[in-house]
mmCIF file with all atom_site columns, C-alpha atoms and ligand atoms in Angstrom:
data_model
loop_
_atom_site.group_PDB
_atom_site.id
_atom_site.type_symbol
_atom_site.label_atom_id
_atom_site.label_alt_id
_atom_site.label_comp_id
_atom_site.label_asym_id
_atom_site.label_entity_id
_atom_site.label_seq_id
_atom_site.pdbx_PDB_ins_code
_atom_site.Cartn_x
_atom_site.Cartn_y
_atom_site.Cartn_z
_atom_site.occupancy
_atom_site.B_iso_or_equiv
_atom_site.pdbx_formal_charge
_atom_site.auth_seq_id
_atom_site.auth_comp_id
_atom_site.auth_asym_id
_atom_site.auth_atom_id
_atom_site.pdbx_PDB_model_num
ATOM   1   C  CA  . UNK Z 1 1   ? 177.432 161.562 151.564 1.00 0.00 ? 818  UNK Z CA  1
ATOM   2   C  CA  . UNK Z 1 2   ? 177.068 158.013 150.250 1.00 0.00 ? 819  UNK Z CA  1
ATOM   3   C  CA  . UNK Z 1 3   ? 176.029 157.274 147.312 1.00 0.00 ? 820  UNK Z CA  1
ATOM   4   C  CA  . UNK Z 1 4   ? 172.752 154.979 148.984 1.00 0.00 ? 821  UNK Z CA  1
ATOM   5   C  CA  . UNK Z 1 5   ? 171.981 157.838 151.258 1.00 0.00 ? 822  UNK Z CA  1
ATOM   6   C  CA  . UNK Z 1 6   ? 172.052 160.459 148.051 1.00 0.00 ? 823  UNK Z CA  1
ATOM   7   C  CA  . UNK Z 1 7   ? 170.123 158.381 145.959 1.00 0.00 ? 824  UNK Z CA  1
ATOM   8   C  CA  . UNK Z 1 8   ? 167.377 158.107 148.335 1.00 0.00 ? 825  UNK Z CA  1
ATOM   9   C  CA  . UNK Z 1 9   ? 166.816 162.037 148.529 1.00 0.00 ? 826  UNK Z CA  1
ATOM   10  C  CA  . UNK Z 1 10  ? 166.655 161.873 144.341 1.00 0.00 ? 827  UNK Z CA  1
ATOM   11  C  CA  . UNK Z 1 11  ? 163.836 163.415 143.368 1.00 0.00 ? 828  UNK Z CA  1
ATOM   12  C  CA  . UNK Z 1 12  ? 162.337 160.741 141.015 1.00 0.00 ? 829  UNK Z CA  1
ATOM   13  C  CA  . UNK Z 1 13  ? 160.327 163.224 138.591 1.00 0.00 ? 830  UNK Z CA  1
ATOM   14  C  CA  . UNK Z 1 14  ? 163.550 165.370 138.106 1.00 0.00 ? 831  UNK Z CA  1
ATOM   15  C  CA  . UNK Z 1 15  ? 166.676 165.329 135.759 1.00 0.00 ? 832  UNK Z CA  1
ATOM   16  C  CA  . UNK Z 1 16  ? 170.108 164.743 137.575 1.00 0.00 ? 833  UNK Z CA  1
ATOM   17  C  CA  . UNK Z 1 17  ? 173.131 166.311 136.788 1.00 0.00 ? 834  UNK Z CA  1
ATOM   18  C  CA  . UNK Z 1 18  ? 176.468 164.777 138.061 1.00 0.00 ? 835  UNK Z CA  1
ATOM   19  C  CA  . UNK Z 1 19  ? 179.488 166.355 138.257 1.00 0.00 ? 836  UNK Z CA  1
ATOM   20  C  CA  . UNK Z 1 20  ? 183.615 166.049 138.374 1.00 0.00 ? 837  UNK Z CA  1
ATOM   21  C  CA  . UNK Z 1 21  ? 185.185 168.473 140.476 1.00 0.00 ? 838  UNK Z CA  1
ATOM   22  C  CA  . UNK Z 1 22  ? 189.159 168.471 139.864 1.00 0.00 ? 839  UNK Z CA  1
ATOM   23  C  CA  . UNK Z 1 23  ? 189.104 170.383 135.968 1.00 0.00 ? 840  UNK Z CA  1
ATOM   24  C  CA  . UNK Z 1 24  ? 185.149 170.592 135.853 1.00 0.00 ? 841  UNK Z CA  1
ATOM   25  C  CA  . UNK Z 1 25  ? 184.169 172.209 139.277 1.00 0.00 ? 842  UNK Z CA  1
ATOM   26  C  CA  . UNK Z 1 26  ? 187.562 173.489 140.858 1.00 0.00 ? 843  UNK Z CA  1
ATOM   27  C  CA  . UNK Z 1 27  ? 190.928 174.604 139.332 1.00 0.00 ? 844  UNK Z CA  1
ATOM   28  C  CA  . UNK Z 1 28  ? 193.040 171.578 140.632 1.00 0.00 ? 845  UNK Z CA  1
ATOM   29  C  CA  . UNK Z 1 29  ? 195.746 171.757 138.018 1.00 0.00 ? 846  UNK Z CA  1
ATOM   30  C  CA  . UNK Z 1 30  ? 196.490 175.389 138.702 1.00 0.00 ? 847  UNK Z CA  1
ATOM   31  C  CA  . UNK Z 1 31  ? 196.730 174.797 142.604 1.00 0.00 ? 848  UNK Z CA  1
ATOM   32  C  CA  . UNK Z 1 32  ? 198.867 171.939 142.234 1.00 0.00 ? 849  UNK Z CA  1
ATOM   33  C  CA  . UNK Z 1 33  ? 201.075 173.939 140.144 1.00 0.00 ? 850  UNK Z CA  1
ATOM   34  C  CA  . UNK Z 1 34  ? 201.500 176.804 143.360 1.00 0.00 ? 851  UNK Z CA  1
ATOM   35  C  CA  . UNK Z 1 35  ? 201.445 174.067 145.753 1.00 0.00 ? 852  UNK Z CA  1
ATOM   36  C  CA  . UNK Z 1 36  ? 204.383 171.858 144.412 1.00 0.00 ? 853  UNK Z CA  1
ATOM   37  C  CA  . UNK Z 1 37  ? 207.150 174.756 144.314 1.00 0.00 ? 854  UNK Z CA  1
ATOM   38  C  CA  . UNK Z 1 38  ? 206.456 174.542 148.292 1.00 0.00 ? 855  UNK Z CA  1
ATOM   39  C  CA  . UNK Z 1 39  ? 207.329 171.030 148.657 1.00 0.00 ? 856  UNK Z CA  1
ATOM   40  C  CA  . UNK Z 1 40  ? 210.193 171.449 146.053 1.00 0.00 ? 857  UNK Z CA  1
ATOM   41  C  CA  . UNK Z 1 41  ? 208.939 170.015 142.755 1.00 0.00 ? 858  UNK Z CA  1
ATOM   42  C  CA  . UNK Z 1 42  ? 207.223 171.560 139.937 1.00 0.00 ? 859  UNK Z CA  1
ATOM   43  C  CA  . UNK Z 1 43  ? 204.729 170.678 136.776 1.00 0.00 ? 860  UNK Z CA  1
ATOM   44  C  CA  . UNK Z 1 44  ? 205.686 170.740 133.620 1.00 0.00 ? 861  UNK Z CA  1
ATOM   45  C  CA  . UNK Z 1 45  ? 202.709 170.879 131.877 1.00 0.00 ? 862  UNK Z CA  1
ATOM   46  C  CA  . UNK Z 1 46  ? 203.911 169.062 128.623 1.00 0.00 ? 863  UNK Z CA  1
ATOM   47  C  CA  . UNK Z 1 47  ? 201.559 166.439 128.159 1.00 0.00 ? 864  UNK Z CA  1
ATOM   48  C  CA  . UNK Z 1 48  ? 197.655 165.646 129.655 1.00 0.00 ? 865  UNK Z CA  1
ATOM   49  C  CA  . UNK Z 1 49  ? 198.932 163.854 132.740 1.00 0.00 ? 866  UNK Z CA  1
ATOM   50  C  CA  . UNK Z 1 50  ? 200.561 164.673 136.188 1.00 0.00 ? 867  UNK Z CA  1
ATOM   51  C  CA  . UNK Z 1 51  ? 202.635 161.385 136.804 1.00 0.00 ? 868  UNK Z CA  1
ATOM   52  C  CA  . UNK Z 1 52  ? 205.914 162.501 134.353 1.00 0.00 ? 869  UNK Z CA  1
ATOM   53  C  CA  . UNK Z 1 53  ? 205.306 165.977 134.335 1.00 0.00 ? 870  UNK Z CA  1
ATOM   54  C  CA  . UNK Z 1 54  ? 206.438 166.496 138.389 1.00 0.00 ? 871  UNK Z CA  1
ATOM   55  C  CA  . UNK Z 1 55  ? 209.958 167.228 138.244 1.00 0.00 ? 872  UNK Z CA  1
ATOM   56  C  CA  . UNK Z 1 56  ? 212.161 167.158 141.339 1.00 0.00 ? 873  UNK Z CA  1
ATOM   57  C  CA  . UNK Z 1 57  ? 213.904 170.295 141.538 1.00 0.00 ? 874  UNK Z CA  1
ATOM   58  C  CA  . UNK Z 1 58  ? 216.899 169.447 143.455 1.00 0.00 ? 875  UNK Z CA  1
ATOM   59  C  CA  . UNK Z 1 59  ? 217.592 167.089 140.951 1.00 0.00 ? 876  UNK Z CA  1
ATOM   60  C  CA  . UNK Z 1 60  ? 215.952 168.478 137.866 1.00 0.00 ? 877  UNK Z CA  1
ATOM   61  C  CA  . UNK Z 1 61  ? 214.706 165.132 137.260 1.00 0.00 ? 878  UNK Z CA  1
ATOM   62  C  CA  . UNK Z 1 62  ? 210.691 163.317 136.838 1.00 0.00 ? 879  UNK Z CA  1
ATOM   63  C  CA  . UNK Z 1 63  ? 209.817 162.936 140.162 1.00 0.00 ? 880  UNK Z CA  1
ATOM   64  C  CA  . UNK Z 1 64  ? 209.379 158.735 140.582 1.00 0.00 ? 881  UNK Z CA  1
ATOM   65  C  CA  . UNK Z 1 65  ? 205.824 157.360 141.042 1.00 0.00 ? 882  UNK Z CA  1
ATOM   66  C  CA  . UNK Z 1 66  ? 206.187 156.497 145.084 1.00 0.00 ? 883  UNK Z CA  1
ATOM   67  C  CA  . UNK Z 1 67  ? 207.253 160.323 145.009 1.00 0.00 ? 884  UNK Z CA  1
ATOM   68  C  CA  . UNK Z 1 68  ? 204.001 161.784 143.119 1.00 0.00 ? 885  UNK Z CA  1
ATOM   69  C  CA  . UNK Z 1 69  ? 201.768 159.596 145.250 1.00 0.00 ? 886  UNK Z CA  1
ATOM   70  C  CA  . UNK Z 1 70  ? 203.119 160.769 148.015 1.00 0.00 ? 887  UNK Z CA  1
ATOM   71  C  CA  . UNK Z 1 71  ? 202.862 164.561 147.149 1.00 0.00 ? 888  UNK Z CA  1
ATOM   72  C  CA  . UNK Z 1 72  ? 199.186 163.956 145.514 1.00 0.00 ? 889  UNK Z CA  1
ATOM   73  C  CA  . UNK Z 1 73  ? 197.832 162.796 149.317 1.00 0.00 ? 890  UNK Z CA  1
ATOM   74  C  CA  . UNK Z 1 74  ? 199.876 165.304 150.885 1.00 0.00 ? 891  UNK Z CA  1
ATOM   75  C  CA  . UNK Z 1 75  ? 198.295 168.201 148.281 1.00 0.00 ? 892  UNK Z CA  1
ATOM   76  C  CA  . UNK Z 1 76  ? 194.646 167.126 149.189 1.00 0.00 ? 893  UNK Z CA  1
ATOM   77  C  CA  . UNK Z 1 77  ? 195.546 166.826 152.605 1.00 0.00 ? 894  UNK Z CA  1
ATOM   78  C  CA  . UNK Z 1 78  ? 197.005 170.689 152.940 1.00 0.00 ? 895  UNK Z CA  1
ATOM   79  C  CA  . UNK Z 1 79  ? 195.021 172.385 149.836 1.00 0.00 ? 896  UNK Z CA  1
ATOM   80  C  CA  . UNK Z 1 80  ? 191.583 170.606 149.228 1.00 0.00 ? 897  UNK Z CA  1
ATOM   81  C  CA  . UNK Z 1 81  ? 189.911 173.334 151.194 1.00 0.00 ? 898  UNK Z CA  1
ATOM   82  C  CA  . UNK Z 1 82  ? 191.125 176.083 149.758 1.00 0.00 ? 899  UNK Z CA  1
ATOM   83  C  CA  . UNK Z 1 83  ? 190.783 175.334 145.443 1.00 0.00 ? 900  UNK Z CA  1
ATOM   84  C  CA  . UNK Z 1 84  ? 189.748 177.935 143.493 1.00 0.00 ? 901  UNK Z CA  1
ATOM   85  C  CA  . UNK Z 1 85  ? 186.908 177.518 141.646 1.00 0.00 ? 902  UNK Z CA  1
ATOM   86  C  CA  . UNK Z 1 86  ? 186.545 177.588 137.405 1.00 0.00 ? 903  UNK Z CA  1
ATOM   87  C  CA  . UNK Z 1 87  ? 185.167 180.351 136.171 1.00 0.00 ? 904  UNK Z CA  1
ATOM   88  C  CA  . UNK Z 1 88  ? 181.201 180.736 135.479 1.00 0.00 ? 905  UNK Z CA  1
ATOM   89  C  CA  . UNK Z 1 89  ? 180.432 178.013 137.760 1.00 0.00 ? 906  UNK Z CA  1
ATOM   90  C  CA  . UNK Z 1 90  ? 178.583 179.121 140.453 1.00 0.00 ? 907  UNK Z CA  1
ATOM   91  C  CA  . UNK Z 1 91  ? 176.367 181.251 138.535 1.00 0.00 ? 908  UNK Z CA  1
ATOM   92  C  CA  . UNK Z 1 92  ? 175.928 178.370 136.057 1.00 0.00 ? 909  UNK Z CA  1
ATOM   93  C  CA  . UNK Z 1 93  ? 175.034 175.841 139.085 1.00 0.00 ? 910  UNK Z CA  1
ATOM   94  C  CA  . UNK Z 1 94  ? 172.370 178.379 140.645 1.00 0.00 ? 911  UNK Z CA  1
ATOM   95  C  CA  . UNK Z 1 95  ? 171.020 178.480 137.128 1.00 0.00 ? 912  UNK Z CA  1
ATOM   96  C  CA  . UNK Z 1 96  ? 171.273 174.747 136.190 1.00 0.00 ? 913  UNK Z CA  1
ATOM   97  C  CA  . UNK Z 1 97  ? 169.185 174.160 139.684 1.00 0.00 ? 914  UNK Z CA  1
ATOM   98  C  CA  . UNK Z 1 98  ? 166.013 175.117 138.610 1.00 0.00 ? 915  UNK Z CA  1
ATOM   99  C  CA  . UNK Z 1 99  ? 166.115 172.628 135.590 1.00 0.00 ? 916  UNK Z CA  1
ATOM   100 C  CA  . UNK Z 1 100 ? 168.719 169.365 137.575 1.00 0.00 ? 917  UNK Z CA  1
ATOM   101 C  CA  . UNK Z 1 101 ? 168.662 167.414 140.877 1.00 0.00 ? 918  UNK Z CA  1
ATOM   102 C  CA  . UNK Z 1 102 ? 172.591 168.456 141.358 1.00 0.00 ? 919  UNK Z CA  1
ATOM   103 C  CA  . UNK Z 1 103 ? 175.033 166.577 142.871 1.00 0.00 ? 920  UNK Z CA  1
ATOM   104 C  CA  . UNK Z 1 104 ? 179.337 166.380 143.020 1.00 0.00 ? 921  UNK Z CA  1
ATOM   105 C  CA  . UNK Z 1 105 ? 180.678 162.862 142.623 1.00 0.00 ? 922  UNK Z CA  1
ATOM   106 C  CA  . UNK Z 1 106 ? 184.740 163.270 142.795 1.00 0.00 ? 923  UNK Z CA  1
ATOM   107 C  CA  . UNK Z 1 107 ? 187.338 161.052 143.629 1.00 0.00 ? 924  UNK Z CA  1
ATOM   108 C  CA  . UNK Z 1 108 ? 188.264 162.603 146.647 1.00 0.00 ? 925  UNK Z CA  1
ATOM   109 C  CA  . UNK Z 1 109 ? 190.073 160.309 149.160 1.00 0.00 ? 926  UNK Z CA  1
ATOM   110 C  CA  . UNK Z 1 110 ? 187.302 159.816 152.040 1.00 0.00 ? 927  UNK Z CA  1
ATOM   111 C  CA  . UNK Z 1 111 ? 189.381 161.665 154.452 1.00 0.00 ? 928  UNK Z CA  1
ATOM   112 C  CA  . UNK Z 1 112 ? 189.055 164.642 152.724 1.00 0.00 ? 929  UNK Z CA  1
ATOM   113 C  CA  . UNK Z 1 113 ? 185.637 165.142 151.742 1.00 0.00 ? 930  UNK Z CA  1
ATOM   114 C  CA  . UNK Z 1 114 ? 184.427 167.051 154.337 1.00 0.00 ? 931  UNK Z CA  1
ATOM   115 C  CA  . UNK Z 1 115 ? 186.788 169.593 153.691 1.00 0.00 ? 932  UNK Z CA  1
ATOM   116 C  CA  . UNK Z 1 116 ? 185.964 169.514 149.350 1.00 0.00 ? 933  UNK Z CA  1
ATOM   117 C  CA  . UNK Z 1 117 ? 182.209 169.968 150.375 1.00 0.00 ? 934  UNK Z CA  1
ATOM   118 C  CA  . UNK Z 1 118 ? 183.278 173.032 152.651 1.00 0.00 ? 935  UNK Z CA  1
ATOM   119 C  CA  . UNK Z 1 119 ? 185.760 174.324 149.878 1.00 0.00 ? 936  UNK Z CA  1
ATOM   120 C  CA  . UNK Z 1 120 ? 182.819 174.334 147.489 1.00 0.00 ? 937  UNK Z CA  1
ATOM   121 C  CA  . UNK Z 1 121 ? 180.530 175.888 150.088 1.00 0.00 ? 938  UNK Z CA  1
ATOM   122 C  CA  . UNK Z 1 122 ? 182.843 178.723 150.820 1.00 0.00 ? 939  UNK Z CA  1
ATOM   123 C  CA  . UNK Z 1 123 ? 182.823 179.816 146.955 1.00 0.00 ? 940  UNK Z CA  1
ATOM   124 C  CA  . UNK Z 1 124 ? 178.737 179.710 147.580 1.00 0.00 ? 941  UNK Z CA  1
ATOM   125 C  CA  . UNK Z 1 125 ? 178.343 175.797 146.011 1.00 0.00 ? 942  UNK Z CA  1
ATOM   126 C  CA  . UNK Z 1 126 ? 176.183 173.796 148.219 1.00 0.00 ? 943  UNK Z CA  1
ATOM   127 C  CA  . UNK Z 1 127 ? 175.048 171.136 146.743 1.00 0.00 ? 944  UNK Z CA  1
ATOM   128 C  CA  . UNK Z 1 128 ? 175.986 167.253 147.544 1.00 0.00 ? 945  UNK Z CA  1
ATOM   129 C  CA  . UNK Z 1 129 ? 179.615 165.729 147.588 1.00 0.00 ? 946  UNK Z CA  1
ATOM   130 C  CA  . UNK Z 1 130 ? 180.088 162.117 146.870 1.00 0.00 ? 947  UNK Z CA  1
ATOM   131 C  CA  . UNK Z 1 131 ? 183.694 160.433 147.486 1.00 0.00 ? 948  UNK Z CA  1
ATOM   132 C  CA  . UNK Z 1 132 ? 184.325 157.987 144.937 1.00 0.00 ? 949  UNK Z CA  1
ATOM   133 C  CA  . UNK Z 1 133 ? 187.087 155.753 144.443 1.00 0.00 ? 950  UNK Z CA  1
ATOM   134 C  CA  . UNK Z 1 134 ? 188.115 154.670 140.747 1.00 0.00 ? 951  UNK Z CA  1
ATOM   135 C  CA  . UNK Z 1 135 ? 185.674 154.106 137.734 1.00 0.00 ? 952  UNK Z CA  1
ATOM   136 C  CA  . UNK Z 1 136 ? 182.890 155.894 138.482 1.00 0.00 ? 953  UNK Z CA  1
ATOM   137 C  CA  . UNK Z 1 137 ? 180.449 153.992 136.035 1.00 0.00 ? 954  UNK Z CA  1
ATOM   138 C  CA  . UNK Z 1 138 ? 179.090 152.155 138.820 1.00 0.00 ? 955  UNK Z CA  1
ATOM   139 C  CA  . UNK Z 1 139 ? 177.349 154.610 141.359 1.00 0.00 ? 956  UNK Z CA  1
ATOM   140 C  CA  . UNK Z 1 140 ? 176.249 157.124 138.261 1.00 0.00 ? 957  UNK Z CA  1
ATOM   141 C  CA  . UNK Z 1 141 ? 174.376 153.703 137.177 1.00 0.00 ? 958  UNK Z CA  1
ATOM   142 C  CA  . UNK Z 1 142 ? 172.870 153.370 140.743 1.00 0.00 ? 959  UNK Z CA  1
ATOM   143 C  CA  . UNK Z 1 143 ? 172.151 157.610 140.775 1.00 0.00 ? 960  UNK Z CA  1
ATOM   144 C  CA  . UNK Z 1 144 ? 170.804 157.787 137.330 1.00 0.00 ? 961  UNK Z CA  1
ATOM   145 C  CA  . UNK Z 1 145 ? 168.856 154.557 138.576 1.00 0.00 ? 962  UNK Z CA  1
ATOM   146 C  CA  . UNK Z 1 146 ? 166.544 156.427 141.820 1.00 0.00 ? 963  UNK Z CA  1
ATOM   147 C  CA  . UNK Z 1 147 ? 165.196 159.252 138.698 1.00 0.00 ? 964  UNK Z CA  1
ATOM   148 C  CA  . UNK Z 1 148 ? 163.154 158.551 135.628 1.00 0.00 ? 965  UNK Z CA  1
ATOM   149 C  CA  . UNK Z 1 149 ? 164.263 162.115 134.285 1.00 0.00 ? 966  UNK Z CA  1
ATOM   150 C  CA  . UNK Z 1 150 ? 167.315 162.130 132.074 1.00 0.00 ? 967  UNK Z CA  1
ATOM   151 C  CA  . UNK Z 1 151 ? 170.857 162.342 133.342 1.00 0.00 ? 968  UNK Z CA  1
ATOM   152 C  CA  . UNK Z 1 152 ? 173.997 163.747 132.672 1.00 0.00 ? 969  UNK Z CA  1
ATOM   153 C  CA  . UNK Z 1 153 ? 177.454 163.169 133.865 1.00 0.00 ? 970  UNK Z CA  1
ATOM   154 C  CA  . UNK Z 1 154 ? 180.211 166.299 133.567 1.00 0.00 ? 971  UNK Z CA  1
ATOM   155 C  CA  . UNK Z 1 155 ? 183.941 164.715 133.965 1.00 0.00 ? 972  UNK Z CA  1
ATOM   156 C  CA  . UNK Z 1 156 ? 187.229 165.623 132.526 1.00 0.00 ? 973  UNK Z CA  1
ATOM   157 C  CA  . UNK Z 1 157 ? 188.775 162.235 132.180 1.00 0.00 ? 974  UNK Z CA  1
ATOM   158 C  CA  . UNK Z 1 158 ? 188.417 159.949 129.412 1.00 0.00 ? 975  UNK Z CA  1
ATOM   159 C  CA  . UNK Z 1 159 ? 188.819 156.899 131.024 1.00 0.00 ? 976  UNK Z CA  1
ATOM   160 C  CA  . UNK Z 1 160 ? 185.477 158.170 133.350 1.00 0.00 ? 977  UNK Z CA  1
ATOM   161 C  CA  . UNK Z 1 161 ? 183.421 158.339 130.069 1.00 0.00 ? 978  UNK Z CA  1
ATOM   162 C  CA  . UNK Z 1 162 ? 184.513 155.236 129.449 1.00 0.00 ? 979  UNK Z CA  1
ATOM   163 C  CA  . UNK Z 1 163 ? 182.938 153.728 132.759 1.00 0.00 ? 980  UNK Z CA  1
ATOM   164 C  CA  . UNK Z 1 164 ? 179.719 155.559 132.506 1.00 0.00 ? 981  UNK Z CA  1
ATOM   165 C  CA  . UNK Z 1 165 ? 179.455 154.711 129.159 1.00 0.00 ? 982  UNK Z CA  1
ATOM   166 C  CA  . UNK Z 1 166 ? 179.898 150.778 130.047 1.00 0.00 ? 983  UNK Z CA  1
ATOM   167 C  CA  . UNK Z 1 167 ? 177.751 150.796 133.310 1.00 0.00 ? 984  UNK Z CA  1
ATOM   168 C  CA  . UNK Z 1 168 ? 175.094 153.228 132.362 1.00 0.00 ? 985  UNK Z CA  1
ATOM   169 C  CA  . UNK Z 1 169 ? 174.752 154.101 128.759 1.00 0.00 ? 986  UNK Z CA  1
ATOM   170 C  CA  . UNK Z 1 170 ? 171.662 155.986 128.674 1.00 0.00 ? 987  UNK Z CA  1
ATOM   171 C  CA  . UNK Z 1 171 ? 173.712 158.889 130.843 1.00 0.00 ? 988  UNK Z CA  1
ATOM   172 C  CA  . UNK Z 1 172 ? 174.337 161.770 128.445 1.00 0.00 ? 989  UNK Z CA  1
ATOM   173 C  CA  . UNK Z 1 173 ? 177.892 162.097 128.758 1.00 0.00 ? 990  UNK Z CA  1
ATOM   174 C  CA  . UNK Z 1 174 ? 180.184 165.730 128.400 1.00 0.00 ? 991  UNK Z CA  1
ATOM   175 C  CA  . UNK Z 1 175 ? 183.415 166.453 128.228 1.00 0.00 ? 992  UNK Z CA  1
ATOM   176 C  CA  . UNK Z 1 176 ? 184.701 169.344 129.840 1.00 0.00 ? 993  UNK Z CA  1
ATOM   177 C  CA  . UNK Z 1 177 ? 188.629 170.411 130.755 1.00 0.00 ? 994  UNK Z CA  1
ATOM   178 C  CA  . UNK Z 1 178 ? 188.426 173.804 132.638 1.00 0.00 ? 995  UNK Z CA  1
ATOM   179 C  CA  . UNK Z 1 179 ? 192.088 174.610 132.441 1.00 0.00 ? 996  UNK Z CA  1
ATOM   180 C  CA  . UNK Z 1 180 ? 193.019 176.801 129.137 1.00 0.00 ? 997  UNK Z CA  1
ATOM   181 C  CA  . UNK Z 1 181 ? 196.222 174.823 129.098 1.00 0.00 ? 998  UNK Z CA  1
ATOM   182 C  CA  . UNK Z 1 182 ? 195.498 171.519 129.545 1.00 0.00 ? 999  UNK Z CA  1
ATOM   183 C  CA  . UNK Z 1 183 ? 192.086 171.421 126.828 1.00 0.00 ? 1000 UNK Z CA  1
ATOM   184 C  CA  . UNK Z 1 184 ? 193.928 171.392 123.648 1.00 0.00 ? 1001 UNK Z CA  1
ATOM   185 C  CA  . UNK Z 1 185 ? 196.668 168.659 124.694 1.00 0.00 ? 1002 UNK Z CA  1
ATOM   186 C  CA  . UNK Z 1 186 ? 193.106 166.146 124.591 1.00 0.00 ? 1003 UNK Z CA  1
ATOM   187 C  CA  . UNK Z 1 187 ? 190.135 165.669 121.871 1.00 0.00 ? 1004 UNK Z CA  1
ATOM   188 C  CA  . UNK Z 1 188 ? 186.669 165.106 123.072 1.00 0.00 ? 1005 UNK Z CA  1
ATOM   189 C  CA  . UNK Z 1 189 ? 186.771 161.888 124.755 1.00 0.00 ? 1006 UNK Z CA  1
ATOM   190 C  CA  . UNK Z 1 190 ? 185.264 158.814 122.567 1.00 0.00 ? 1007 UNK Z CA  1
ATOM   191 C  CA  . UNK Z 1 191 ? 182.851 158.145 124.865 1.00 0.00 ? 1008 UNK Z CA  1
ATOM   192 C  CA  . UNK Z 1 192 ? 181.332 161.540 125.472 1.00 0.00 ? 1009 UNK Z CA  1
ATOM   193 C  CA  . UNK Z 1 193 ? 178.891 162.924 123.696 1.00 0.00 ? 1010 UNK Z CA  1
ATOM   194 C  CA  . UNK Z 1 194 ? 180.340 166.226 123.610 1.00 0.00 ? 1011 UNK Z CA  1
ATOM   195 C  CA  . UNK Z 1 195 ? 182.961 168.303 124.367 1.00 0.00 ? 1012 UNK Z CA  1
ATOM   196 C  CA  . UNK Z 1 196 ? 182.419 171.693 126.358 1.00 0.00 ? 1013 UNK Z CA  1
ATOM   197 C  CA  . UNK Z 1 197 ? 185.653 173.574 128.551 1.00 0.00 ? 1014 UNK Z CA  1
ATOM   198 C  CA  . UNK Z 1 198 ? 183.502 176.598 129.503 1.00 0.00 ? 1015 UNK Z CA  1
ATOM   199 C  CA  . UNK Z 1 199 ? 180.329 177.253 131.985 1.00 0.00 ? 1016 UNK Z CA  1
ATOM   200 C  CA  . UNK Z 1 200 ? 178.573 179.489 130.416 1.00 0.00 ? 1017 UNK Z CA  1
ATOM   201 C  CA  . UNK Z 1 201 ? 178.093 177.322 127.149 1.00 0.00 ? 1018 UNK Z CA  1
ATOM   202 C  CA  . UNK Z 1 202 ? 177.640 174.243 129.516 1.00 0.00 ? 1019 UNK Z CA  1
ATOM   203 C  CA  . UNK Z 1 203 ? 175.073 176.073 131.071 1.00 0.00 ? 1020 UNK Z CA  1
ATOM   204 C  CA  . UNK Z 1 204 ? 173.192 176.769 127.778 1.00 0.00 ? 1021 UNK Z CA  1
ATOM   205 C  CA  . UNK Z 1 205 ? 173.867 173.649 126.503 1.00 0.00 ? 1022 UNK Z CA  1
ATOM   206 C  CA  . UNK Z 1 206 ? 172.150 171.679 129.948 1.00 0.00 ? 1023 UNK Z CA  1
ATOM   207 C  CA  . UNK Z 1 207 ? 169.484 173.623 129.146 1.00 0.00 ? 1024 UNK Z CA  1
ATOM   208 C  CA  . UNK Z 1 208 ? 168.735 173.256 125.703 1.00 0.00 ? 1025 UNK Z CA  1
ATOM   209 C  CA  . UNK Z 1 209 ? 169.454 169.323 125.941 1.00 0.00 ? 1026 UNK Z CA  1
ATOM   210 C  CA  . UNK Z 1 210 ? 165.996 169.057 128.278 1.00 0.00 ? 1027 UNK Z CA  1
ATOM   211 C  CA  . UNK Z 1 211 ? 164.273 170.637 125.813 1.00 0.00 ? 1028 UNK Z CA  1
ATOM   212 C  CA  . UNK Z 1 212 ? 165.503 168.831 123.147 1.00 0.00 ? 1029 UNK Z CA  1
HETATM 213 MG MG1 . MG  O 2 .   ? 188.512 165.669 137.280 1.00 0.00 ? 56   MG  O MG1 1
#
């Protein structure tokens, strides 16, 4: 969906609650990791980043950045209907419903939306799918624009908070890295408001921050 045609179909009286998918919604990192071995690499998760930590096996040697691009499109192309999803979430998102307009704004290539929105469906997540491409300050200004209610953007990237936090300050901003491994190579990010890695205590906390 576009972000125009979403926005229109916002519910003007309601909170919105905007999410990340790779790290918030679905377990990308881990499904990269299985995937790559296929293709010949691996990740090394030594640091909060994929480009350095993809190692060419036949070499035993960082994979170059032409190389990771490559295998990044060719991973969303193969696998982007079949990520697992995080833990919690689903029963978390058919909670958070009653309270939040929801909707999934991830920087899915184009091409492969279709299949992210029937990868989420398929684990029983239907709710909206917006491909973005880079900073996603922008459209969360022109979402968070079409209510009056509060709302809240759910990413696992810094630089993200950064852009929501430029475009569209008023968004209440959380940080949230699903994988175990990955959450304690990063600190909350300075932009967010807070920093959450599990559903259930998101789900409490999305809750509690209407009321308060
Ligand atoms: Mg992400």
């Amino acid at each position: 969906m576009d972000p125009a045609t979403f926005s229109a179909q916002i519910d003007p009286a309601r909170p919105l609650l905007l999410l990340d998918a790779d790290e918030v919604l679905l377990r990308f990192v881990e499904h990269l990791e299985a995937y790559l071995p296929t293709r010949g690499f691996e990740l090394r998760l030594t640091s909060f980043q994929l480009g350095g930590n993809i190692y060419d096996l036949s070499k035993d040697a960082r994979a170059e950045g032409p190389v990771v691009k490559d295998l990044l499109a060719s991973f969303f192309d193969d696998c982007t209907h079949d990520v697992p999803l995080v833990d919690g979430a689903r029963e978390a998102i058919e909670s958070l419903k009653a309270h939040y307009d929801i909707a999934v704004l991830t920087n899915v290539p184009e091409r492969c939306r279709d299949a992210r929105m029937a990868n989420l469906r398929a684990h029983g997540l239907d709710v909206p799918v917006i491909a973005n491409r880079g900073e996603k300050g922008p459209v969360a200004a022109l979402l968070a624009g079409a209510t009056d209610g509060p709302t809240v953007f759910v990413d696992d990237l810094p630089p993200q908070h950064a852009s929501v936090a430029a475009h569209a300050p008023d968004i209440y901003r959380v940080h949230f890295i699903a994988d175990p491994r990955l959450a304690p190579m990063l600190e909350k990010a300075g932009d967010a408001h807070v920093r959450i890695d599990d559903w259930p205590t998101l789900e409490r906390h999305l809750i509690t921050h209407l009321e308060g």
